[in-house]
XYZ file of C-alpha atoms in Angstrom:
340
model
C 121.311 71.208 128.408
C 118.543 74.110 129.566
C 117.434 72.238 132.657
C 121.474 72.075 133.495
C 121.994 75.625 132.835
C 119.540 76.426 135.628
C 120.393 74.261 138.089
C 124.046 75.448 137.921
C 122.548 78.983 138.145
C 120.347 78.082 140.928
C 123.658 76.729 142.883
C 125.490 79.914 141.967
C 122.946 82.017 143.461
C 122.324 80.585 146.421
C 126.117 79.912 147.487
C 127.407 83.467 146.262
C 128.846 85.387 148.975
C 126.556 88.603 147.685
C 123.408 87.533 148.618
C 121.634 90.419 146.868
C 120.543 87.740 144.291
C 119.206 84.875 146.494
C 117.368 87.439 148.180
C 115.454 88.976 145.314
C 114.973 85.047 144.241
C 113.499 84.572 147.689
C 111.352 87.662 147.665
C 110.342 86.821 144.412
C 108.883 83.354 145.991
C 107.744 84.651 149.195
C 105.824 87.147 147.611
C 104.082 84.996 145.149
C 105.441 86.606 142.154
C 105.952 83.636 140.860
C 106.151 85.175 136.920
C 109.713 85.897 137.756
C 110.940 82.464 138.340
C 111.017 79.459 136.088
C 109.337 76.137 136.858
C 112.564 74.486 137.286
C 113.839 77.065 139.730
C 110.690 76.853 141.806
C 111.028 73.106 141.691
C 114.628 73.629 143.193
C 113.461 76.055 146.000
C 110.874 73.756 147.108
C 113.518 71.529 147.484
C 115.843 73.834 148.984
C 112.909 74.467 151.707
C 112.439 70.665 152.081
C 108.903 71.245 150.476
C 109.988 68.458 147.655
C 112.319 65.917 148.274
C 115.202 64.751 146.310
C 113.637 61.689 144.529
C 110.653 63.917 143.686
C 112.973 66.472 142.178
C 114.667 64.425 140.160
C 111.797 62.479 138.780
C 110.216 65.581 137.859
C 113.478 67.039 136.200
C 113.769 63.965 134.514
C 110.107 63.680 132.978
C 110.497 67.450 131.599
C 113.510 66.784 130.294
C 111.748 64.745 127.465
C 109.583 67.465 126.456
C 110.566 69.493 123.604
C 107.804 72.475 123.362
C 109.569 73.602 119.687
C 108.882 70.570 118.300
C 105.323 70.343 119.542
C 104.641 74.612 118.430
C 105.912 73.406 114.900
C 103.273 70.586 114.738
C 100.133 72.571 116.044
C 100.887 75.826 114.518
C 103.293 76.010 111.664
C 102.676 74.286 108.149
C 104.134 73.932 104.842
C 103.790 77.025 103.314
C 101.761 76.985 99.926
C 101.433 79.900 97.425
C 99.466 79.881 94.085
C 99.515 82.301 91.681
C 97.837 82.653 88.582
C 98.033 84.816 85.731
C 96.031 86.024 82.638
C 97.370 88.519 79.738
C 95.395 90.051 76.776
C 97.043 92.340 74.641
C 95.703 93.978 71.242
C 97.241 96.313 68.825
C 95.565 97.864 66.206
C 96.101 100.807 64.090
C 95.304 103.445 67.086
C 94.907 101.984 69.635
C 97.061 99.120 71.682
C 96.342 97.534 74.654
C 97.073 95.313 77.297
C 95.369 93.752 79.730
C 96.583 91.525 83.114
C 94.820 89.747 85.571
C 96.502 88.289 88.779
C 95.595 86.557 91.561
C 97.795 85.218 94.565
C 97.007 83.229 97.643
C 99.371 82.567 100.254
C 98.734 80.744 103.341
C 101.304 81.815 105.722
C 102.586 78.684 106.636
C 100.483 79.328 109.744
C 97.830 77.377 111.310
C 94.052 79.235 110.117
C 95.687 81.635 108.376
C 95.619 82.931 104.654
C 95.864 85.811 102.445
C 94.953 86.688 98.867
C 95.657 89.237 96.259
C 93.916 90.223 93.355
C 94.838 92.767 91.134
C 94.167 94.312 87.453
C 96.071 96.170 85.259
C 94.944 98.008 81.821
C 97.867 100.041 79.922
C 96.608 101.715 76.314
C 98.439 103.834 74.262
C 96.439 105.618 71.890
C 97.163 107.988 68.517
C 94.029 110.065 67.781
C 95.495 112.700 65.329
C 99.438 112.719 63.771
C 100.925 115.473 66.492
C 99.102 113.807 69.548
C 99.242 110.329 71.763
C 98.008 109.193 74.541
C 98.906 107.142 77.381
C 96.038 105.747 80.047
C 95.909 103.097 82.102
C 94.032 101.706 85.433
C 95.270 99.538 88.162
C 93.171 97.684 90.444
C 95.075 96.319 93.635
C 92.580 94.252 96.382
C 93.947 92.371 99.398
C 92.536 90.774 101.848
C 94.010 88.456 104.561
C 93.073 86.267 108.067
C 95.915 86.198 110.249
C 95.761 85.820 114.424
C 95.743 88.961 115.890
C 98.067 90.111 118.677
C 95.750 88.649 121.645
C 96.968 85.149 120.109
C 100.519 85.610 118.397
C 101.796 87.314 121.457
C 101.670 83.862 123.298
C 102.597 81.998 119.750
C 106.012 81.839 119.344
C 108.780 78.658 120.100
C 110.244 80.519 122.541
C 107.158 81.583 124.539
C 107.432 79.156 127.025
C 110.767 76.898 128.517
C 111.847 73.897 125.770
C 111.202 71.312 128.461
C 107.571 72.283 129.103
C 104.654 70.515 127.082
C 101.320 71.215 125.680
C 100.563 67.756 126.911
C 99.953 65.677 129.997
C 101.582 61.928 130.531
C 98.113 60.461 129.001
C 98.067 62.985 126.054
C 95.600 65.254 127.027
C 95.872 68.831 127.444
C 97.983 70.359 129.758
C 96.858 72.966 132.089
C 99.887 75.297 130.898
C 101.201 78.429 132.918
C 101.550 81.600 131.173
C 101.178 85.733 132.895
C 100.271 83.755 136.322
C 101.456 80.995 137.944
C 98.486 78.418 138.865
C 99.551 78.426 142.391
C 99.021 81.309 143.008
C 97.179 81.789 145.931
C 94.913 84.425 144.995
C 93.542 81.836 142.476
C 91.932 79.991 144.932
C 91.005 82.784 146.909
C 88.821 84.579 144.144
C 88.066 81.346 142.424
C 84.087 82.410 142.291
C 85.234 85.317 140.574
C 88.285 85.289 138.539
C 88.703 83.239 134.782
C 90.885 80.477 134.608
C 94.708 81.692 133.793
C 95.225 78.135 132.180
C 97.053 78.054 129.072
C 97.259 75.880 126.210
C 98.372 76.973 122.269
C 96.008 74.561 120.926
C 92.956 76.225 122.562
C 93.871 79.477 121.186
C 94.832 78.833 117.325
C 91.082 78.989 116.514
C 90.586 82.320 118.140
C 91.483 85.849 117.539
C 92.055 86.756 114.428
C 92.396 90.022 112.549
C 90.782 90.170 108.977
C 92.311 93.284 106.952
C 91.258 94.186 103.782
C 93.291 96.801 101.707
C 92.089 98.453 98.246
C 94.078 100.294 95.951
C 92.876 102.038 92.485
C 95.266 104.133 90.577
C 94.027 105.412 87.262
C 96.606 107.826 85.166
C 96.452 109.903 82.013
C 99.287 111.148 79.952
C 99.096 112.966 76.349
C 101.865 114.349 74.496
C 101.926 116.962 72.064
C 104.367 117.371 69.054
C 103.810 120.864 68.073
C 106.321 121.919 66.556
C 109.652 120.591 65.249
C 111.990 120.343 68.233
C 108.792 121.698 70.828
C 106.880 119.158 72.475
C 104.596 119.254 75.599
C 102.837 117.219 77.929
C 99.934 117.000 80.256
C 99.731 114.127 83.120
C 96.766 113.326 85.542
C 96.483 110.467 88.190
C 94.299 109.654 90.720
C 95.178 107.251 93.408
C 92.595 105.804 96.196
C 93.925 103.982 99.349
C 91.212 102.192 101.231
C 92.083 100.142 104.358
C 89.838 98.197 106.920
C 91.018 95.948 109.834
C 88.667 93.774 112.253
C 90.684 92.016 114.897
C 88.653 90.251 117.210
C 89.726 88.495 120.644
C 86.826 86.663 122.456
C 86.265 86.133 125.642
C 87.570 82.798 125.877
C 91.036 83.853 124.420
C 94.035 83.885 127.207
C 94.493 87.358 126.511
C 91.169 88.142 127.626
C 90.541 85.902 130.574
C 93.937 87.206 131.979
C 92.707 90.872 131.479
C 89.277 90.052 133.071
C 91.009 89.281 136.149
C 93.626 91.986 135.854
C 90.560 94.353 136.776
C 89.241 92.180 139.323
C 89.411 94.202 142.696
C 88.202 94.861 146.162
C 85.059 97.447 146.331
C 85.233 99.747 149.587
C 82.400 101.930 148.425
C 80.435 100.121 151.140
C 82.601 100.102 154.257
C 82.939 98.089 156.019
C 81.337 95.342 153.909
C 84.569 94.649 151.462
C 82.893 92.828 148.125
C 84.815 91.875 145.114
C 84.019 93.122 141.604
C 85.229 92.990 138.104
C 85.665 96.621 136.486
C 85.577 95.560 133.108
C 83.061 94.278 130.770
C 82.488 90.533 130.631
C 83.317 89.505 126.728
C 85.498 89.989 124.038
C 87.144 93.187 122.455
C 86.778 93.781 118.817
C 89.406 96.320 117.493
C 88.731 98.342 114.012
C 90.869 100.276 112.303
C 90.234 102.538 109.237
C 92.395 104.287 107.175
C 91.691 106.231 103.435
C 93.355 107.893 101.645
C 93.254 110.278 98.183
C 95.751 111.566 96.051
C 95.237 113.728 93.125
C 99.126 114.839 90.768
C 98.723 117.062 87.659
C 101.901 117.534 85.946
C 102.132 119.800 82.902
C 105.583 120.037 81.143
C 106.884 121.750 77.976
C 110.556 121.464 76.216
C 112.146 122.790 73.114
C 115.638 121.574 72.191
C 117.475 122.657 68.658
C 120.573 123.363 67.154
C 121.499 126.340 65.286
C 124.386 126.865 63.269
C 125.201 122.917 63.419
C 127.054 123.798 66.909
C 124.684 125.781 69.014
C 122.906 124.013 70.988
C 119.489 125.409 72.720
C 117.367 123.498 75.143
C 114.243 125.246 77.483
C 112.005 123.003 79.995
C 109.169 124.662 81.856
C 106.472 123.066 83.850
C 104.510 122.713 87.271
C 103.290 119.949 89.214
C 100.834 120.080 91.504
C 99.715 117.431 94.215
C 96.891 117.088 96.645
C 96.494 114.665 99.399
C 93.931 113.386 101.562
C 94.003 111.103 104.394
C 91.857 109.937 107.468
C 92.180 107.291 109.901
C 90.092 106.173 112.800
C 89.368 103.452 114.937
C 87.104 102.059 117.247
C 87.703 99.568 120.549
C 84.338 97.433 121.267
C 84.651 95.351 124.756
C 82.220 92.788 126.214
């Protein structure tokens, strides 16, 4: 259906009275800007210019109509999502101290080949009655998250709609196909500078074991609350909480990833420094790229509060509430980029 739609659209553009769209399409073609032209449209242009016979055109379109990129994508990139979760809880109650400890582990394969995320958590809550007019709540929460996912260097091309549905990852003999991505493979520049340019061939199967981002996030929160019953109707409380959040991510794109090969080619240019001897050089170091992201946050909270309430002569109610809260936040963020 997509092929038929493109054929209808091409016939309309070529036959419409206003030649603006036709001229733009042919300008893209004549200037080798093939990334603006779909594979089917390029075949139709070849045919209209006499470079491709009707029989060859129909044969190629018929072969393309049997492809199903979305189905191939599901088989090589997605898998059944599996989530595992394990919990252990221990509770203790004594005359003066009651405690609760919960351990939790969760793992998720994200439903994507080669990816996973893990989460470890620890929680402690305690209630302590040291003396008659005082009780204390205290607790510690620890959360540690780790993940391995495809970085944007790979995931930007890893969508079921990244390529037309009539394309295929495989050749007729079952071998991996050399697919076009950002640059058409018949662009004359690729052959002109073949000695310095890297391959622009793409295949998702070659990418799925590359370009991973590994992230770790740790969150620690500890709190302490003391409640005092000073006199009948008069109470006070003091609360302190400390929270620490630490995050680190390393996203690495190997030199073999399409993103790095394409970027390397973008920085190839002509060097006129020894004019009239013109040479071709690359202005980007050969190799991969490592992106590092760091962030850290420390958060302090201190709060005191006092409350008095009473009823006089059975009908006059009085309530007085006073308190203060102080918060102090410290956050830092940094990052590094290494190329080569």
